[in-house]
XYZ file of C-alpha atoms in Angstrom:
780
model
C -7.289 -35.075 4.401
C -9.266 -33.548 1.961
C -13.360 -33.280 1.938
C -14.403 -34.770 -1.225
C -17.046 -32.045 -2.315
C -16.742 -32.377 -6.054
C -19.214 -33.912 -7.708
C -21.435 -33.621 -10.772
C -23.438 -30.521 -8.985
C -20.376 -29.060 -7.576
C -19.082 -26.176 -9.369
C -15.792 -25.449 -7.425
C -14.338 -25.255 -4.276
C -15.604 -23.999 -0.932
C -15.560 -20.919 1.079
C -16.973 -17.867 2.908
C -19.396 -14.883 2.808
C -20.189 -11.722 1.436
C -18.262 -8.562 2.043
C -16.497 -8.748 5.094
C -12.844 -10.125 6.394
C -12.361 -13.504 7.892
C -9.682 -15.609 8.359
C -10.362 -19.452 8.910
C -8.715 -22.294 10.748
C -10.007 -25.470 9.666
C -9.466 -29.211 10.677
C -10.800 -32.275 9.099
C -11.578 -35.240 11.359
C -11.215 -39.025 10.011
C -14.156 -40.885 9.193
C -14.834 -43.977 10.856
C -17.076 -45.580 8.662
C -16.737 -43.848 5.268
C -19.889 -45.646 3.798
C -22.616 -44.686 6.700
C -20.998 -41.839 8.786
C -20.661 -38.267 7.523
C -17.825 -36.481 6.941
C -17.017 -33.104 9.070
C -14.923 -30.293 8.370
C -14.702 -27.631 11.111
C -12.814 -24.153 10.935
C -12.856 -20.845 13.100
C -12.784 -17.329 11.543
C -13.116 -13.810 11.860
C -14.592 -10.891 9.835
C -13.341 -7.276 10.578
C -16.868 -5.391 10.302
C -15.209 -2.297 10.179
C -13.121 -2.771 7.173
C -15.118 -4.624 4.517
C -12.720 -3.518 1.637
C -9.607 -4.689 3.724
C -7.215 -3.274 6.196
C -5.384 -3.922 9.442
C -6.786 -4.316 12.764
C -7.021 -1.330 15.246
C -8.876 -0.266 18.443
C -12.344 0.005 17.977
C -12.920 -2.073 15.241
C -15.784 -4.444 15.112
C -14.942 -8.240 14.654
C -17.366 -11.080 13.997
C -16.280 -14.485 14.962
C -17.393 -17.328 13.105
C -17.154 -21.054 13.729
C -18.258 -23.277 10.590
C -19.217 -26.720 10.219
C -19.645 -28.861 7.062
C -21.431 -32.242 7.334
C -21.340 -34.187 4.176
C -23.633 -37.127 4.141
C -25.238 -39.166 6.730
C -28.490 -39.860 7.731
C -31.344 -39.481 10.600
C -30.292 -42.606 12.491
C -27.958 -42.197 15.148
C -25.456 -44.507 13.495
C -25.186 -42.193 10.894
C -25.245 -38.825 12.141
C -23.463 -36.235 14.349
C -24.800 -36.713 18.063
C -24.330 -34.255 20.947
C -23.282 -31.294 18.694
C -22.334 -27.945 20.525
C -19.992 -25.075 20.233
C -18.257 -23.180 22.796
C -15.995 -20.116 22.650
C -14.489 -17.410 25.026
C -14.010 -13.805 24.583
C -10.613 -12.130 25.753
C -12.559 -9.735 27.844
C -9.175 -7.916 28.359
C -8.917 -7.060 25.061
C -12.354 -7.480 23.302
C -15.803 -6.308 24.403
C -18.982 -8.106 23.247
C -21.495 -6.376 21.045
C -24.913 -7.050 22.503
C -27.425 -9.486 20.891
C -24.928 -10.370 18.041
C -25.405 -14.276 18.610
C -26.343 -15.682 15.078
C -26.203 -18.807 12.896
C -25.729 -17.767 9.301
C -25.116 -19.463 6.022
C -21.438 -19.782 4.565
C -22.288 -16.809 2.206
C -23.055 -14.708 5.219
C -26.975 -14.929 5.203
C -28.858 -14.773 8.532
C -30.608 -17.900 9.207
C -31.235 -17.640 13.050
C -30.755 -14.787 15.570
C -30.391 -15.785 19.186
C -31.016 -13.736 22.398
C -28.009 -13.190 24.851
C -29.729 -14.571 27.798
C -29.842 -18.190 28.888
C -33.519 -18.818 27.832
C -35.290 -21.089 25.515
C -33.250 -20.795 22.349
C -30.061 -22.486 21.961
C -27.626 -19.534 22.254
C -26.246 -17.859 25.288
C -23.407 -15.530 26.348
C -22.559 -15.060 29.867
C -21.276 -11.680 29.500
C -19.026 -11.285 33.176
C -16.842 -14.432 31.995
C -17.037 -14.088 28.266
C -17.846 -17.730 28.121
C -20.288 -18.592 24.742
C -22.133 -21.702 24.078
C -24.296 -23.003 20.803
C -26.367 -25.909 21.149
C -26.547 -27.144 17.276
C -28.885 -29.230 15.218
C -32.109 -31.226 15.109
C -33.776 -31.119 18.727
C -31.123 -29.142 20.017
C -32.479 -27.354 23.342
C -32.070 -23.920 25.488
C -28.557 -23.263 25.935
C -26.775 -21.983 29.512
C -23.162 -22.098 29.790
C -23.239 -21.550 33.212
C -24.868 -25.038 33.806
C -23.851 -26.749 30.648
C -20.297 -25.641 30.237
C -18.489 -28.083 27.376
C -21.008 -31.029 28.439
C -23.569 -32.436 25.975
C -26.160 -31.336 27.940
C -29.092 -29.904 25.418
C -27.039 -30.470 22.270
C -28.432 -31.523 19.282
C -27.643 -33.686 16.232
C -26.934 -32.864 12.553
C -26.185 -34.505 9.203
C -25.564 -33.421 5.426
C -28.554 -34.717 3.297
C -32.310 -35.186 3.629
C -33.384 -31.418 4.249
C -31.121 -30.217 6.509
C -30.377 -26.436 6.102
C -28.327 -24.403 5.030
C -27.922 -27.105 2.203
C -25.278 -27.278 -0.266
C -26.702 -29.237 -3.410
C -28.547 -31.293 -0.913
C -25.599 -33.505 0.133
C -23.751 -31.225 2.648
C -25.074 -28.902 5.472
C -23.036 -25.861 6.036
C -23.627 -23.651 9.507
C -21.905 -20.955 10.774
C -22.318 -19.807 14.032
C -21.226 -16.090 14.746
C -20.991 -13.241 17.309
C -19.434 -9.769 17.435
C -17.053 -8.157 19.376
C -14.949 -4.860 19.632
C -11.264 -4.352 19.855
C -11.328 -2.238 23.050
C -10.607 1.475 22.424
C -10.171 2.547 25.881
C -6.392 2.664 26.390
C -6.086 -1.169 26.888
C -5.059 -2.008 23.210
C -2.104 -0.134 21.892
C -1.152 0.264 18.215
C 1.856 -1.954 17.961
C 0.446 -4.657 20.527
C -0.212 -8.247 19.745
C -3.489 -9.714 21.090
C -4.712 -13.132 21.445
C -8.382 -14.656 20.375
C -9.264 -17.923 22.091
C -9.553 -21.147 20.093
C -13.001 -22.469 20.910
C -14.142 -25.831 19.504
C -17.161 -27.774 18.195
C -17.643 -31.256 20.242
C -19.737 -34.048 19.317
C -20.252 -37.937 18.880
C -20.050 -39.433 15.297
C -22.597 -41.764 14.934
C -22.907 -44.368 17.717
C -19.403 -44.159 19.075
C -19.108 -43.153 22.661
C -15.811 -41.273 22.043
C -15.814 -37.581 21.931
C -14.578 -35.408 18.885
C -13.394 -32.134 18.983
C -12.271 -29.609 16.516
C -9.170 -28.326 18.584
C -9.001 -24.794 17.060
C -5.748 -22.994 17.314
C -5.704 -19.737 19.203
C -5.010 -16.634 16.865
C -2.698 -13.554 17.559
C -3.819 -10.453 15.784
C -1.443 -7.502 15.423
C -2.723 -3.980 16.026
C -1.086 -1.942 13.396
C -1.773 1.293 11.474
C -3.732 1.190 8.440
C -1.460 2.762 5.635
C -3.067 1.502 2.634
C -0.081 0.896 -0.026
C 2.980 2.467 -0.701
C 2.755 5.480 -2.725
C 6.336 5.232 -3.557
C 6.920 1.490 -3.578
C 10.044 0.963 -5.418
C 13.510 -0.776 -4.927
C 14.134 -4.735 -5.685
C 11.319 -7.096 -5.001
C 12.349 -9.046 -1.727
C 10.665 -11.939 -3.397
C 13.455 -13.544 -5.040
C 11.769 -16.707 -6.302
C 9.416 -17.345 -8.927
C 10.816 -14.832 -11.452
C 10.279 -12.001 -8.624
C 6.735 -13.178 -7.571
C 5.401 -13.359 -11.230
C 5.401 -17.296 -11.777
C 7.410 -16.845 -15.120
C 6.062 -17.305 -18.631
C 5.920 -20.389 -21.316
C 4.025 -21.450 -24.115
C 2.861 -24.688 -22.862
C -0.663 -23.790 -20.893
C 0.179 -25.570 -17.694
C 3.509 -25.092 -16.460
C 5.214 -28.206 -15.040
C 6.416 -28.784 -11.809
C 4.378 -26.895 -9.455
C 5.564 -24.144 -7.266
C 7.101 -24.123 -3.693
C 5.235 -20.800 -3.081
C 2.019 -22.753 -2.355
C 2.503 -25.242 -0.001
C 1.095 -28.684 1.020
C -2.010 -29.733 1.475
C -2.309 -27.820 -1.902
C -1.264 -29.925 -4.710
C -0.807 -29.097 -8.262
C -3.309 -30.455 -11.207
C -3.025 -29.396 -14.806
C -6.320 -27.647 -16.105
C -9.228 -29.824 -17.254
C -12.947 -30.486 -17.211
C -13.264 -30.704 -13.304
C -9.624 -29.812 -12.132
C -8.136 -28.262 -10.457
C -10.596 -29.266 -7.512
C -11.214 -28.398 -4.271
C -7.872 -28.139 -2.336
C -5.784 -28.090 -5.392
C -4.228 -25.415 -7.499
C -3.293 -24.615 -11.149
C -0.472 -23.033 -12.888
C -1.216 -21.975 -16.290
C -1.329 -19.029 -18.881
C -5.119 -19.790 -19.940
C -7.550 -21.503 -17.097
C -9.502 -23.099 -19.915
C -10.009 -27.115 -19.907
C -8.446 -27.297 -23.080
C -6.169 -24.541 -24.011
C -8.957 -22.373 -25.064
C -7.867 -18.765 -25.133
C -11.294 -17.158 -25.787
C -12.675 -15.577 -22.866
C -16.147 -15.190 -24.204
C -17.235 -18.885 -25.008
C -20.441 -20.263 -23.896
C -21.062 -21.658 -20.215
C -21.875 -25.028 -20.037
C -25.357 -26.522 -18.944
C -23.584 -28.887 -16.817
C -20.346 -29.606 -14.775
C -17.142 -30.867 -16.859
C -18.339 -30.042 -20.113
C -17.087 -27.382 -22.688
C -13.942 -25.197 -22.545
C -14.845 -23.514 -19.040
C -13.651 -25.524 -15.781
C -16.720 -27.097 -14.205
C -18.623 -25.492 -16.898
C -18.572 -21.914 -15.272
C -15.025 -20.643 -14.344
C -13.737 -17.488 -16.331
C -10.936 -18.099 -19.071
C -8.135 -15.730 -17.966
C -4.316 -15.066 -18.537
C -1.789 -13.671 -16.009
C -1.514 -10.278 -14.566
C 2.353 -9.369 -14.987
C 3.140 -6.288 -17.297
C -0.567 -6.045 -18.333
C -1.235 -2.556 -20.198
C -4.093 -2.351 -18.117
C -3.725 -3.770 -14.672
C -7.239 -4.242 -13.863
C -7.864 -6.539 -17.060
C -4.917 -8.374 -17.071
C -3.544 -10.351 -20.094
C -5.269 -12.036 -22.606
C -5.288 -15.942 -21.990
C -2.399 -17.893 -23.483
C -0.040 -14.747 -23.964
C 2.760 -16.322 -22.066
C 2.434 -15.397 -18.541
C 1.871 -17.893 -15.868
C -0.685 -17.200 -12.827
C -1.837 -19.569 -10.071
C -5.288 -20.403 -9.767
C -6.493 -21.554 -6.141
C -9.466 -23.890 -5.479
C -9.729 -23.289 -1.904
C -11.696 -26.184 0.079
C -12.797 -25.634 3.807
C -9.551 -25.839 5.355
C -7.876 -22.521 6.323
C -4.662 -23.698 4.229
C -2.103 -21.348 3.272
C -1.896 -20.257 -0.314
C 1.800 -18.767 -0.248
C 4.503 -18.750 2.171
C 8.103 -17.847 2.167
C 10.727 -16.716 4.186
C 12.490 -13.429 3.255
C 15.926 -12.336 4.241
C 18.051 -9.708 3.466
C 15.496 -6.996 4.881
C 16.810 -3.640 6.526
C 15.430 -2.548 10.182
C 13.270 0.222 10.883
C 11.941 0.340 7.354
C 8.373 0.363 6.068
C 7.554 -2.165 3.297
C 4.516 -2.889 1.180
C 3.694 -6.606 1.061
C 0.790 -6.915 -1.692
C -0.414 -9.126 -4.501
C -2.791 -9.094 -7.465
C -5.885 -11.246 -7.090
C -9.175 -11.954 -9.128
C -12.236 -13.972 -8.670
C -12.694 -16.488 -11.244
C -16.180 -17.584 -10.945
C -19.298 -15.480 -10.931
C -21.730 -18.525 -11.201
C -20.544 -20.614 -8.439
C -23.287 -19.878 -5.762
C -25.890 -21.891 -4.142
C -28.625 -20.962 -1.879
C -29.596 -22.231 1.512
C -32.223 -24.870 -0.045
C -29.198 -26.411 -1.976
C -30.008 -25.195 -5.465
C -26.871 -23.703 -7.727
C -26.928 -20.723 -9.533
C -27.370 -22.852 -12.720
C -30.409 -24.490 -11.347
C -34.147 -23.067 -11.887
C -35.295 -21.805 -8.729
C -31.898 -20.160 -7.362
C -32.369 -17.570 -5.218
C -29.392 -15.327 -4.717
C -29.353 -13.311 -1.058
C -30.092 -9.451 -0.844
C -26.990 -7.570 -2.171
C -25.668 -10.727 -3.589
C -24.608 -12.185 -6.883
C -24.224 -15.890 -8.169
C -20.635 -16.026 -7.541
C -21.009 -17.509 -4.180
C -18.563 -17.405 -1.557
C -16.255 -14.739 -2.122
C -12.445 -15.152 -1.727
C -11.131 -13.776 1.467
C -7.357 -13.893 2.157
C -5.379 -13.085 5.300
C -1.795 -11.834 5.281
C 0.420 -12.997 8.073
C 3.854 -12.066 9.440
C 5.884 -14.403 11.597
C 2.607 -15.928 12.911
C 0.818 -12.724 13.428
C -2.463 -11.804 11.623
C -1.718 -8.285 10.480
C -4.124 -7.700 7.152
C -7.201 -9.259 5.850
C -7.985 -8.479 2.153
C -11.879 -8.316 2.831
C -14.179 -10.317 0.615
C -13.180 -10.172 -3.320
C -16.420 -9.854 -5.065
C -16.623 -11.123 -8.679
C -16.086 -8.101 -11.207
C -14.048 -9.872 -13.974
C -11.205 -7.741 -13.027
C -7.783 -7.843 -11.119
C -7.508 -6.205 -7.860
C -4.070 -5.287 -5.838
C -4.476 -6.029 -2.098
C -1.687 -5.523 0.807
C -0.633 -3.353 3.308
C 2.375 -1.299 4.837
C 4.336 -2.774 7.651
C 7.649 -1.555 9.581
C 10.547 -3.806 10.334
C 11.613 -3.905 14.225
C 15.171 -2.551 15.255
C 17.486 -5.503 14.299
C 14.970 -7.213 12.272
C 16.334 -8.793 9.103
C 14.279 -11.470 7.993
C 10.447 -12.636 8.338
C 7.933 -15.496 6.889
C 5.437 -13.997 5.165
C 1.961 -15.922 4.320
C -1.176 -15.591 2.686
C -3.868 -17.950 3.585
C -7.206 -18.640 2.820
C -9.877 -17.680 5.019
C -13.439 -18.082 3.472
C -15.519 -20.947 4.706
C -16.330 -23.551 2.071
C -19.131 -24.317 -0.386
C -19.812 -22.887 -3.821
C -17.117 -20.332 -4.994
C -13.912 -19.091 -3.296
C -11.904 -19.852 -6.904
C -9.335 -17.559 -7.239
C -5.792 -16.257 -9.105
C -2.809 -14.746 -7.524
C -0.112 -13.069 -9.249
C 2.713 -10.486 -9.090
C 3.444 -11.179 -5.269
C 5.737 -8.619 -4.028
C 7.770 -7.114 -0.698
C 9.082 -3.773 -1.518
C 10.291 -0.621 0.394
C 8.415 2.540 0.516
C 10.894 4.803 -0.570
C 10.879 8.800 0.217
C 10.844 11.312 -2.737
C 13.970 13.539 -3.405
C 14.335 16.626 -5.368
C 17.542 18.501 -5.989
C 17.944 22.404 -6.383
C 18.293 24.941 -7.875
C 18.950 22.536 -10.791
C 19.909 19.075 -11.647
C 22.661 20.434 -14.077
C 23.851 23.726 -12.575
C 26.312 26.044 -14.284
C 28.984 27.690 -11.927
C 32.253 30.048 -12.887
C 35.422 29.209 -11.449
C 36.396 30.836 -7.923
C 32.763 31.027 -7.244
C 31.018 28.923 -4.257
C 28.293 26.333 -5.052
C 25.646 25.086 -2.986
C 23.108 22.287 -3.348
C 19.842 21.447 -1.525
C 18.000 18.115 -1.363
C 14.377 18.259 -0.255
C 13.348 14.952 1.249
C 9.513 14.035 1.429
C 8.052 10.985 2.584
C 4.672 9.484 4.327
C 6.698 8.142 6.783
C 9.065 9.881 9.260
C 11.899 7.111 9.568
C 14.377 8.265 6.768
C 16.182 10.832 8.958
C 20.058 9.987 8.427
C 21.641 11.037 5.544
C 25.050 12.203 4.319
C 26.596 13.746 1.176
C 28.567 12.238 -1.542
C 30.704 13.320 -4.630
C 32.048 11.214 -7.588
C 34.284 12.365 -10.079
C 34.162 9.343 -12.486
C 30.640 9.761 -13.807
C 28.972 7.742 -10.314
C 31.235 4.776 -10.733
C 32.866 5.569 -7.262
C 31.501 7.729 -4.413
C 33.551 9.453 -1.586
C 31.901 10.968 1.260
C 31.940 14.742 1.714
C 29.971 15.222 4.917
C 29.238 13.450 8.145
C 26.280 11.424 8.947
C 23.551 14.143 9.538
C 20.458 13.137 11.820
C 17.451 15.615 10.840
C 14.190 15.179 12.092
C 11.328 15.534 9.410
C 8.428 17.657 10.088
C 5.038 17.263 8.636
C 4.081 19.218 6.159
C 0.122 19.308 6.417
C -0.674 20.596 2.992
C 1.539 17.831 1.395
C 0.220 15.085 3.689
C 3.982 14.414 4.058
C 7.110 14.597 6.306
C 9.837 16.457 4.910
C 13.130 17.890 5.707
C 16.037 19.576 3.733
C 19.457 18.884 3.619
C 22.365 21.191 1.732
C 25.794 21.170 0.632
C 28.387 23.925 0.214
C 31.590 24.074 -1.867
C 33.098 27.198 -0.932
C 35.453 27.174 -3.811
C 34.555 25.861 -7.023
C 37.768 25.306 -9.733
C 38.049 24.071 -13.340
C 38.996 20.725 -11.943
C 35.528 20.541 -10.551
C 33.954 20.244 -14.146
C 31.680 17.334 -14.591
C 31.735 16.698 -10.582
C 28.675 14.876 -9.182
C 26.820 15.339 -5.775
C 24.087 13.122 -4.266
C 22.743 12.507 -0.823
C 22.364 9.212 0.472
C 19.810 8.641 3.197
C 18.729 5.656 5.488
C 16.474 5.165 8.462
C 19.386 4.113 10.766
C 23.223 4.696 10.898
C 23.911 1.140 10.273
C 21.312 1.226 7.283
C 23.589 4.007 5.898
C 26.536 2.030 5.447
C 24.408 -0.965 3.708
C 24.226 -0.445 -0.046
C 21.077 -2.513 0.388
C 19.490 -0.668 2.986
C 20.315 2.856 1.794
C 18.733 5.012 -1.193
C 19.298 7.904 -3.092
C 17.838 9.451 -6.080
C 20.636 8.139 -8.432
C 18.858 9.073 -11.741
C 18.814 12.850 -10.714
C 22.051 13.306 -9.126
C 23.527 16.891 -9.554
C 26.055 17.030 -12.173
C 28.198 20.161 -12.051
C 29.342 22.225 -15.153
C 32.235 24.734 -14.179
C 33.318 27.468 -16.818
C 36.255 29.456 -16.881
C 34.668 33.024 -16.637
C 37.779 34.684 -16.800
C 38.388 35.578 -12.757
C 36.157 37.739 -10.692
C 33.851 40.082 -12.028
C 32.995 43.296 -10.491
C 29.520 43.414 -11.747
C 26.779 42.130 -9.261
C 23.065 41.234 -9.517
C 20.789 43.235 -7.015
C 17.538 41.560 -8.165
C 16.089 39.882 -11.381
C 12.584 39.677 -11.767
C 10.251 38.746 -14.299
C 6.582 39.079 -15.777
C 4.180 38.124 -18.196
C 2.432 40.618 -20.337
C 0.355 39.541 -23.449
C 1.767 36.223 -23.243
C 5.285 37.664 -23.504
C 7.916 37.148 -20.841
C 9.449 40.311 -19.665
C 12.612 40.275 -17.657
C 14.066 42.984 -15.366
C 17.371 43.107 -13.786
C 19.542 45.602 -11.703
C 23.146 45.374 -11.338
C 25.555 47.467 -9.459
C 29.537 47.894 -9.967
C 28.819 47.390 -13.542
C 32.125 47.246 -15.540
C 32.314 49.331 -18.946
C 32.049 46.595 -21.368
C 29.867 44.367 -19.697
C 27.344 42.353 -22.271
C 24.276 40.350 -20.777
C 23.568 37.166 -22.441
C 19.663 36.151 -21.935
C 19.466 32.273 -21.631
C 16.200 30.216 -21.862
C 15.109 26.588 -21.168
C 12.330 24.501 -21.132
C 13.495 22.040 -18.667
C 15.750 23.825 -16.472
C 18.583 21.937 -17.337
C 19.461 22.595 -21.137
C 19.905 26.264 -21.541
C 20.193 28.255 -25.015
C 21.046 31.598 -25.705
C 18.297 33.772 -27.350
C 19.478 37.705 -26.951
C 22.440 39.784 -25.800
C 21.902 43.361 -24.225
C 24.657 45.581 -23.828
C 25.833 47.385 -20.900
C 25.397 51.034 -20.706
C 26.831 52.147 -17.516
C 30.294 53.694 -16.636
C 32.812 51.826 -14.882
C 31.982 51.599 -11.008
C 28.514 52.980 -11.675
C 26.291 52.404 -8.598
C 23.129 50.955 -10.016
C 21.902 50.220 -13.721
C 18.684 48.813 -14.426
C 17.623 46.737 -17.828
C 14.845 45.135 -19.397
C 14.089 42.539 -22.127
C 11.088 41.020 -23.579
C 11.172 37.640 -25.001
C 9.617 37.582 -28.594
C 8.181 34.098 -28.292
C 4.959 33.309 -26.702
C 4.799 31.929 -23.309
C 2.656 28.893 -23.387
C 4.205 26.932 -20.885
C 6.530 27.021 -17.928
C 9.988 28.413 -18.719
C 13.190 29.076 -17.105
C 15.672 32.125 -17.739
C 18.975 33.115 -16.691
C 21.439 35.792 -17.437
C 25.223 35.418 -17.875
C 26.946 38.912 -17.762
C 30.274 38.994 -19.393
C 32.823 41.266 -20.252
C 35.272 41.428 -23.206
C 38.308 39.741 -21.699
C 35.808 36.751 -21.209
C 35.378 37.524 -16.968
C 31.887 36.583 -16.349
C 29.254 35.429 -13.677
C 25.582 33.982 -13.814
C 22.424 35.330 -12.526
C 19.866 33.222 -10.559
C 17.143 31.396 -12.503
C 13.906 32.733 -13.031
C 10.773 30.462 -13.551
C 7.794 32.101 -15.472
C 4.179 30.504 -16.358
C 1.624 31.632 -18.789
C -0.768 32.111 -15.834
C 0.832 33.375 -12.696
C -0.887 33.104 -9.326
C -2.414 36.333 -7.908
C 0.420 36.055 -4.896
C 2.479 33.053 -4.153
C 5.757 31.613 -3.577
C 7.423 30.646 -6.366
C 10.431 28.977 -4.836
C 12.444 28.934 -1.442
C 15.965 28.167 -0.980
C 15.355 25.865 2.021
C 17.221 25.271 4.168
C 19.116 28.605 4.741
C 22.231 29.519 6.584
C 23.320 33.269 6.129
C 20.406 34.656 3.922
C 17.079 33.147 3.243
C 16.247 33.639 -0.522
C 12.681 33.304 -2.062
C 10.677 34.004 -5.325
C 7.192 35.566 -4.631
C 4.901 35.943 -8.077
C 2.384 38.759 -8.081
C -0.191 40.141 -10.433
C 0.385 43.710 -9.302
C 2.895 46.204 -8.022
C 2.901 46.842 -4.499
C 4.610 46.583 -1.155
C 4.903 43.288 1.138
C 5.787 42.763 4.509
C 8.036 39.634 5.329
C 8.405 38.055 8.708
C 10.501 35.277 9.948
C 9.025 33.599 13.047
C 10.673 31.048 15.342
C 8.743 28.192 16.744
C 7.813 30.040 19.805
C 5.857 32.254 17.624
C 8.385 35.130 17.951
C 9.067 37.475 14.833
C 12.859 37.164 14.627
C 13.223 39.071 11.241
C 10.881 41.723 9.485
C 11.528 43.538 6.362
C 9.200 45.647 3.846
C 9.269 44.297 0.233
C 8.808 46.466 -2.733
C 6.887 43.888 -5.519
C 6.553 44.383 -9.150
C 4.240 42.480 -11.226
C 5.522 38.971 -12.254
C 8.375 37.109 -10.208
C 10.378 38.849 -7.836
C 13.399 37.423 -6.366
C 13.626 38.515 -2.666
C 15.712 37.446 0.311
C 15.957 38.037 4.323
C 19.596 38.956 5.076
C 21.922 38.299 8.043
C 20.410 35.102 9.146
C 23.624 33.466 10.122
C 23.004 34.452 14.048
C 19.859 32.690 14.389
C 19.588 29.474 16.159
C 19.402 26.552 13.993
C 15.755 24.919 13.933
C 12.485 25.152 12.231
C 11.051 28.774 11.219
C 7.872 30.040 9.210
C 8.288 32.532 6.453
C 5.158 34.890 6.524
C 4.583 37.345 3.556
C 1.756 39.542 3.372
C 0.362 41.760 0.647
C -2.960 43.653 0.009
C -4.583 41.467 2.780
C -3.320 38.025 1.024
C -0.650 36.024 3.614
C 1.228 33.236 2.199
C 3.558 31.017 4.419
C 6.222 28.516 4.072
C 8.087 26.170 6.778
C 11.815 26.702 6.421
C 14.940 25.219 8.055
C 17.812 27.118 9.679
C 20.867 25.115 8.915
C 24.351 26.067 10.893
C 27.241 26.973 8.366
C-alpha cells in the first residue's frame, strides 16, 4: 500500500538524509480507520559513514543503522494516535562492534534532534553492550529505557501522531523520526573479504489507536557482502550484459512520454505520464523531457505553488536523457529523443531496477553501473514543517534546499554489495557503480538497484544507461603491428598483457590466412602468472610466438593472442578476449636469398633537432646498398635516402652514419633495408627517436626473452654502462659492460638460453643513474 503523502504542500517523494550511504527496507501497515487513525510507514536502513561518496563494505567501516517511522495524520487522543511505541534492535556482536555514545534520534535529512546516553538512565535510549540489545522508547510521555528489564514490552513506551506540533514535522501533517546507532565492521580477523555477514532486523512495536492488538514492523535481516572497493573498471568494454531496453538506455522517440512503461522497474512502482503533480510518490515516469507539458526549456521559472507551471510540483528540473551525450555530466538537452526513467521514491525501500542476467563468464570481473541525477533542488522541508519555498525555511548545516538526497543500493543475488552514497543536487549526472567477480562456475545472477533513503521532501531522481560490462585487460603487440620480414628468416611476435586484475592468465596463439575470418591454434594453452608492476599499478605478463622459418606463402598471415580467466573460458567465444583490431599482419618480402651482411648494432641520437643514425655491419658484400626508411606510426614506412656500401667483400666490420635532413618534431621510427644488386636483402631492427630524449632510460625491452635479451637505451652522453640480470633470489646471473653513444643504443645480453624460466630484473647503471626493468625468461 502506498502512503499518500502528496498534497498541495508536498513537492515530491520521500527519502533520506545528507551525505552517507543507506539502505532501507520499509513496510506499510494497514489503516484500521482511515478517517481517524494515522497512517504509519516504517523502514530499516544503514549508512556507511566511512564511504560517504559510495563504495563497498570492508572490515573497519563504520555503519550507522537507522530505523525510520513516519506517522501521517492522527491526533492527541488515544483513539487517534500510536500508543506504546518503541523500537528494539540487536547488534550482531560476532561481526560488529558498537560505537560508544552513538544512540540518537535524527530527522529524515540526517539532522540531529536528540542524543541519548548508552546507559539505562533517565533518557529513553539504552544499549546493553554485552548482549548487543538496544531499545528506544518513542514519542510523547516516553519514559526511561532499560532493555534488560523492559525487553520488547510496552513498559516506558510513548505515543506519537503526525500533526499538532510533533517534530520533526513534514509540512505540518507528518512526523518523521529516525532512530540511529553506529557499529563498526570488525577488523580483527573475524570478518574476511568475500564473506557475507548478517544484520539483524529489529522492529517497531505499537498499538494503533485504542486497539488492543499489537502492530509490528517485521523488518527483514540484511545480508552484507564484504568486497574489495575497486571503483569502476579502467577498461570496461565488451557487450553490455543488460540485453533489454536498448541495452539499458531505454531507447528514444518523439513522443514526450514513452508508452507501456518498462519491466526493468518492478512493482509496486507504477508508470505515470508527466503532469502537474505526476509522477507522484511511489510512481515513475519514462520520458524525453521531464516537464509537465512537453516544454524543453530547462530554464523556465519555478512556480509559486505545487502543480502549476511547466515544472512538476512547480520545482522539478526539466532534463533530457543521458545516452550518447557529448558532455556526460550535463546529459542531453530535453526533448532530443532519448528516454530516461525518473523515480519519485516514497518511504518504501522499493526496487528501482531488477533483472536476471545470464550468459556470464566464471571467474571474471564485471562492472555494474548506471548514471543518476538528483532532479530537485528545492524539495527540502525543515524540522518545523516549513518547505524550501515557504518563508522562514531553515536548511540544516552544510545542507541545501534539495531535501532528502537519493541513495541507492546495488545488490547481487540478494546480497548488498555497494551503496551509492547520498547523491547531492548538482544539476548534473553522476556515474555510480562497482566492480565484482563472478564465482567459479557462475554464469548468471540477479542484479537489483534499490531505493534506500527515507521519505519526506526530495529523493526524486533519474536513472539511465544501466550496464554490466567485462573489465578487460590491455594488450599490446610488439615489435610492430605490421612487421616486414624477408623470406627464409625467423619471425617473433610478443604480446604484453596488462590489467588491474590478475585473472586473465590463460592464453594461446592463433593464426589466420583469410584476413581474420577463421583462426587456427598454433600453440598449446599457456598458463602464465601475472606479476604486479608497482610503477603502473597493474598486473602484467608477456607471451611470445616464434615462427622459425618464414616463406613467401606467409605473406598476409595474421597472428593474435586470445586470453581468458579459465581454460573453459578460453574455448568460449563469449568469454575470451583478444585485441582483434590490432592483430599482427605479416608482410613477407622475397629478399633474394640469404645475405652475408649482418647488422652488429644500430643506434641513433638527436643533434640540433636532426635525427642522426649510426650502424655497424659485418660480412658486408661488395654491392650492398642501405635504404633508410622512416615512419611516424611505426607501421607505414617510406624510403628517404640510400647509402652505398664501401667495404670489400667479407670485410670484418664497417660503420656508417646518416642524418635525416628533416627536423625531428615528434616521435619517429627508423629502420634500414640492406640489399644487394641481385635483390637479396634483410632489415635492421626498428629504432625510435624523439625530439627530447631522457638522460638515461629504457626505450624498449623485447620481453619475454629466450636465447638473448634485447633492449634499447637512450642517453644524452657517451659513456660506459654496467648491465646485470638478477634472478628472483637477488643473485646476478649475467653481467656485461656496455659502451654507450649519445642517443638510442640497441643492446643485448647473449647466451641466456640456459637460464631457468621465470622472472628476472634487468639492471643497468651509468654515471650513478640506475634503471631497472622486470623481464620474463621463457622456454624455447
